Short mmCIF file of C-alpha atoms and ligand atoms in Angstrom, two decimals:
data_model
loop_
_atom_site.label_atom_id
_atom_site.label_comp_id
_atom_site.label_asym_id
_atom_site.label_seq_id
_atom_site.Cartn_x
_atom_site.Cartn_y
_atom_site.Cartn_z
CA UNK A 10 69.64 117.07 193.04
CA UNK A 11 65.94 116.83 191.53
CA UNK A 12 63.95 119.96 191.75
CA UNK A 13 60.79 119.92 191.00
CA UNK A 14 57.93 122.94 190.18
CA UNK A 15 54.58 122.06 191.17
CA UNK A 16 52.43 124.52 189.11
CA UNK A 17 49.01 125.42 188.30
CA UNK A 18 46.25 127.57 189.74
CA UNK A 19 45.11 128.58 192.52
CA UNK A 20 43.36 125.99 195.13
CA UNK A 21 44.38 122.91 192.34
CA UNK A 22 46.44 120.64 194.91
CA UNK A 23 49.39 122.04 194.65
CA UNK A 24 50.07 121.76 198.69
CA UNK A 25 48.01 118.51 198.82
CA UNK A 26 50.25 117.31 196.14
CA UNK A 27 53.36 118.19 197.77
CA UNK A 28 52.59 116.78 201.21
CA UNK A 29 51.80 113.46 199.59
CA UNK A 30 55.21 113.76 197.65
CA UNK A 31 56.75 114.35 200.75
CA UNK A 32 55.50 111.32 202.67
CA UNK A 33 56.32 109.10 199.54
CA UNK A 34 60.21 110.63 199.80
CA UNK A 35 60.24 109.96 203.27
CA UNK A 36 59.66 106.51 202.87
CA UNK A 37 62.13 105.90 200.31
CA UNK A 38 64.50 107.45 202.31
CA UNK A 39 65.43 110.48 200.13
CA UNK A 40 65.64 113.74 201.90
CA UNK A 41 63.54 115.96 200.47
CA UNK A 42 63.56 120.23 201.35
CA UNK A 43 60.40 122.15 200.38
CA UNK A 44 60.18 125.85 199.24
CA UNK A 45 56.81 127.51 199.68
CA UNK A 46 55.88 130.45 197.85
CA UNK A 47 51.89 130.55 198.87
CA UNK A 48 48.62 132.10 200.61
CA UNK A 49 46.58 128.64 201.03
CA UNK A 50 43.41 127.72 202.27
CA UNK A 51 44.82 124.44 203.31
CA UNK A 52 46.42 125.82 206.58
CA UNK A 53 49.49 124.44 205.30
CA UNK A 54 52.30 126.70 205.07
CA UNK A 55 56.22 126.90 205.03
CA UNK A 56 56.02 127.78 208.84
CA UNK A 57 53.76 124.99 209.50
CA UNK A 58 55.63 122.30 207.79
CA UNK A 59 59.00 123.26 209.76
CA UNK A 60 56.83 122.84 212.52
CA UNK A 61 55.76 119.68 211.56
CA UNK A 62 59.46 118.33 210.78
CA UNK A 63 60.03 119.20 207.49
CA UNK A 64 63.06 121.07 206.15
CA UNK A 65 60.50 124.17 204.51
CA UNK A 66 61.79 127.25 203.73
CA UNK A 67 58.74 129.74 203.04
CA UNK A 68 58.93 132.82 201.10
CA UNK A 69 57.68 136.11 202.13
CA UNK A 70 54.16 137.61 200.44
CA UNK A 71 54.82 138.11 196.73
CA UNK A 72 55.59 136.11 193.83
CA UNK A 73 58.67 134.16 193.07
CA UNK A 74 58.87 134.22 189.27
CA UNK A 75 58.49 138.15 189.29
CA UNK A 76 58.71 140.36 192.42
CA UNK A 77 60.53 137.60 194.19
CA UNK A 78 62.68 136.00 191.60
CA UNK A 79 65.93 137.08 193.47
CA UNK A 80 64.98 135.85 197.08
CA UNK A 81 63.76 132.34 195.14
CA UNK A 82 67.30 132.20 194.03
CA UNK A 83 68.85 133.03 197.30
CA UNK A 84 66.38 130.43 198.57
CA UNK A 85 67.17 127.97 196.90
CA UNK A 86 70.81 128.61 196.96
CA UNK A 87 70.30 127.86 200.91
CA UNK A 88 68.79 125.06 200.93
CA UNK A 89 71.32 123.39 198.65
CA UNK A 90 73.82 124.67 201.13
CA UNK A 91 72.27 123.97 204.29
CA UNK A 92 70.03 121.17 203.95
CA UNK A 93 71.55 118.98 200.36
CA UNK A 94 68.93 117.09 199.62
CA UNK A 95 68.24 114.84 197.28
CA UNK A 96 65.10 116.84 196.07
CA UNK A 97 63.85 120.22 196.52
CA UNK A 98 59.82 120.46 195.83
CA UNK A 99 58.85 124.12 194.96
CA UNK A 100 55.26 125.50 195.18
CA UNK A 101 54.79 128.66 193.56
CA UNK A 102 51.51 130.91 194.10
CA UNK A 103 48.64 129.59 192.00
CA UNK A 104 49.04 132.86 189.96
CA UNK A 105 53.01 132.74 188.89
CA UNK A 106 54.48 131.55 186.19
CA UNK A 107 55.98 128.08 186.35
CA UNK A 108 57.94 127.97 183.36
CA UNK A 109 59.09 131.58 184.69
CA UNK A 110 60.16 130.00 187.80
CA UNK A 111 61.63 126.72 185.82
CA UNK A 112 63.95 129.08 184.10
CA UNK A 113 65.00 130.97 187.72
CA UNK A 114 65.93 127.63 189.28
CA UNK A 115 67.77 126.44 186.14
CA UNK A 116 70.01 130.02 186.47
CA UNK A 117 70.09 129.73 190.43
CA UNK A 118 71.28 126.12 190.82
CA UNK A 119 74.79 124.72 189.95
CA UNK A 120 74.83 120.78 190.92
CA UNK A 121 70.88 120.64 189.37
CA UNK A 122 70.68 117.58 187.39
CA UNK A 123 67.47 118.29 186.10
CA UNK A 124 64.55 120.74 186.75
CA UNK A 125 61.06 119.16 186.19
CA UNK A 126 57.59 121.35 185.71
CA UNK A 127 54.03 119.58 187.44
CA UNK A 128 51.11 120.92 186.26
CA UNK A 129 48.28 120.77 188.11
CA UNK A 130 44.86 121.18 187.05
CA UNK A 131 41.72 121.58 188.54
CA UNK A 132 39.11 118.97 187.30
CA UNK A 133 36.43 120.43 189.35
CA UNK A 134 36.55 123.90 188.08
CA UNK A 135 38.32 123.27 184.27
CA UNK A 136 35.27 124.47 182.84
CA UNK A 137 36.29 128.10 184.60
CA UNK A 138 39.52 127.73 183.87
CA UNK A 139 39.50 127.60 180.30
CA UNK A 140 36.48 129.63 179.28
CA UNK A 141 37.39 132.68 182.04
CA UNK A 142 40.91 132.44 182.17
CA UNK A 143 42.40 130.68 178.88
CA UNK A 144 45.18 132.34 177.96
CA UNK A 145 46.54 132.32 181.67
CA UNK A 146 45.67 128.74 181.90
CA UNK A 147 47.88 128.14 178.77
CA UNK A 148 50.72 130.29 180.02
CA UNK A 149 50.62 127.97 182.89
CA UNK A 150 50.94 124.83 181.33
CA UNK A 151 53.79 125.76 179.02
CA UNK A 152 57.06 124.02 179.32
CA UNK A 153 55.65 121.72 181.58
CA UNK A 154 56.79 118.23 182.02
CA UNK A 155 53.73 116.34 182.77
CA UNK A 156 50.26 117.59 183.64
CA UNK A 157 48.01 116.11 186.28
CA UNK A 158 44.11 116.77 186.40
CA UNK A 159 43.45 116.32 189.74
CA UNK A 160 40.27 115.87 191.71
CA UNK A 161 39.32 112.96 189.45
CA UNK A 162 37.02 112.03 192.24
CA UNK A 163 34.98 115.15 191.92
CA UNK A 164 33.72 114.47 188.31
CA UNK A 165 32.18 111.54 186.52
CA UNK A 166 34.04 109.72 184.24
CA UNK A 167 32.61 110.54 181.32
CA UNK A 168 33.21 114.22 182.33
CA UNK A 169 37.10 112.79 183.18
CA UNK A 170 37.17 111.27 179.41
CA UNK A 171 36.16 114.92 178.68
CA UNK A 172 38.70 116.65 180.28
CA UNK A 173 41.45 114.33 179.37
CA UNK A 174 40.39 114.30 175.60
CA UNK A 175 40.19 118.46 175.52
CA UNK A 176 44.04 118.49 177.32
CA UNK A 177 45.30 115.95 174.70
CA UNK A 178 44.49 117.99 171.95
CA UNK A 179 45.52 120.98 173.63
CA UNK A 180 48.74 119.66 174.53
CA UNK A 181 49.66 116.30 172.56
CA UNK A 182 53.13 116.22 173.53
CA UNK A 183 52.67 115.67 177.13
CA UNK A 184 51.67 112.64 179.28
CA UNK A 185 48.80 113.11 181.37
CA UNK A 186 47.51 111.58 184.30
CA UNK A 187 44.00 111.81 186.11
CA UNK A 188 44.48 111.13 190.03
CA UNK A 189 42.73 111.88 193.29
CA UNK A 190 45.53 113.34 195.50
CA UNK A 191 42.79 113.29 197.85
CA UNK A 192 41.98 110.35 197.75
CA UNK A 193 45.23 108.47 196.78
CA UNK A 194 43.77 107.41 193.30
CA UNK A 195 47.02 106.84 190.41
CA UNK A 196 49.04 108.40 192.49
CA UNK A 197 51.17 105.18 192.14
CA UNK A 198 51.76 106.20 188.43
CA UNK A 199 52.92 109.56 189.59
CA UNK A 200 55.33 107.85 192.22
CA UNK A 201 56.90 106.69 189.55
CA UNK A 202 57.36 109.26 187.31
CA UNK A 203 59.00 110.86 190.35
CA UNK A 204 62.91 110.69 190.75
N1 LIG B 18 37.98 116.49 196.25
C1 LIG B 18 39.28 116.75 196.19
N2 LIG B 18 39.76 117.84 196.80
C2 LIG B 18 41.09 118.07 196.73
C3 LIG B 18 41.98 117.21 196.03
N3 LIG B 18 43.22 117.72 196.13
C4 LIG B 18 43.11 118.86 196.85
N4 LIG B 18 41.82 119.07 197.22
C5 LIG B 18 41.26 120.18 198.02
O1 LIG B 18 41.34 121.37 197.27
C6 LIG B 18 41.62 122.46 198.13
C7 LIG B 18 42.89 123.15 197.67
O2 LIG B 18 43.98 122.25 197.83
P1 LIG B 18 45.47 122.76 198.03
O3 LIG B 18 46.34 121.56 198.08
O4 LIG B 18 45.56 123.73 199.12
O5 LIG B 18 45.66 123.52 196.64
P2 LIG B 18 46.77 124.59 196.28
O6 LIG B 18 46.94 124.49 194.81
O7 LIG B 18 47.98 124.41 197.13
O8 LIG B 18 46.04 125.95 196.67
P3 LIG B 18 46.68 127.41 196.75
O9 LIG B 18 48.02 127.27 197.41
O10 LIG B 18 45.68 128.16 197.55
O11 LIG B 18 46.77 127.90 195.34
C8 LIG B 18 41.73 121.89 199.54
O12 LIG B 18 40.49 122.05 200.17
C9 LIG B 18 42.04 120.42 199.29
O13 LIG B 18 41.60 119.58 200.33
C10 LIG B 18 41.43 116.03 195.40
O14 LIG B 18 42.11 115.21 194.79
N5 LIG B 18 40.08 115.88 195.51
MG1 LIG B 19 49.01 125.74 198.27
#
């Protein structure tokens, strides 16, 4: 079993991303359960999802790497249970701690073959996010796996280059990929990077 952390701030894509990581399951025929730890503007939430056919399990108001670290566990522990799937997809509020909650999962799990960290970034507000809220931004992207600045269709491409250049430096040991989950733009690339 895959899990995988979809991280980053508030109102990056984190939902948008997982829906579209959903659909792309679906149709490879993996069964994929969702954990939902969030207070979006999307509309989209745990209940909604189980409404809409997906196996979601939603947690309650609070955050999972801190407050709600022992009902993430029990959580998760459920759904491995319950449900087995192939892949569990965990959103975590856009103001937790992902490599917090990499390290809860990692403890929680038994048959995990490997826990990966998403982050997401903002390339409409990444001016913000590292002038206003650096340090937090940084805490963010630690320990993750790959990083994707999304809302590549928001900026111009020199602005893009920008973005992609400043994260490089910042981060040189880990891939990342501009894409549009919005707009479906490289999010073949990701497919693939996905187990
Ligand atoms: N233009 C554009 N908008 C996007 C893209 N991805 C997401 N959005 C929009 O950004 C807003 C936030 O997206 P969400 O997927 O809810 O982001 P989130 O990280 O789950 O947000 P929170 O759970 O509130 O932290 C929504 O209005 C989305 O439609 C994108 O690639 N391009
Ligand atoms: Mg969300």
């Amino acid at each position: 079993m895959y899990v995988y952390i979809l991280g980053g701030f508030l109102g990056s894509g984190k939902t948008s991303l997982m829906l579209n990581l959903t659909s792309m399951y679906i149709d490879r025929g993996q069964k994929v359960a969702l954990l939902v730890n969030e207070s979006g503007d999307v509309g989209v939430d745990g209940a909604t999802m189980k409404r809409e056919g997906y196996d979601a399990i939603e947690m309650p108001n609070g955050c999972i790497c801190c407050t709600l670290a022992s009902s993430l566990q029990e959580g998760l522990r459920s759904i491995a249970r319950d449900l087995k799937p192939d892949v569990i997809l965990i959103e975590p509020t856009g103001l937790a701690l992902p490599h917090r909650v990499k390290d809860l999962v990692r403890i929680a799990m038994i048959d995990e073959e490997e826990t990966i960290l998403i982050g997401v970034v903002d390339a409409q507000r990444f001016d913000k996010l590292i002038s206003k809220k650096s340090e937090f931004f940084d805490r963010q992207m630690q320990g993750c796996n790959f990083i994707l600045i999304n809302k590549s269709d928001t900026v111009s491409s020199e602005k893009l280059a920008e973005i992609r250049n400043w994260m490089s430096s910042e981060y040189p040991d880990k891939p990342i990929h501009s894409v549009s989950v919005k707009e479906g733009s490289n999010m073949d690339e990701v497919h693939e990077l996905m187990k």
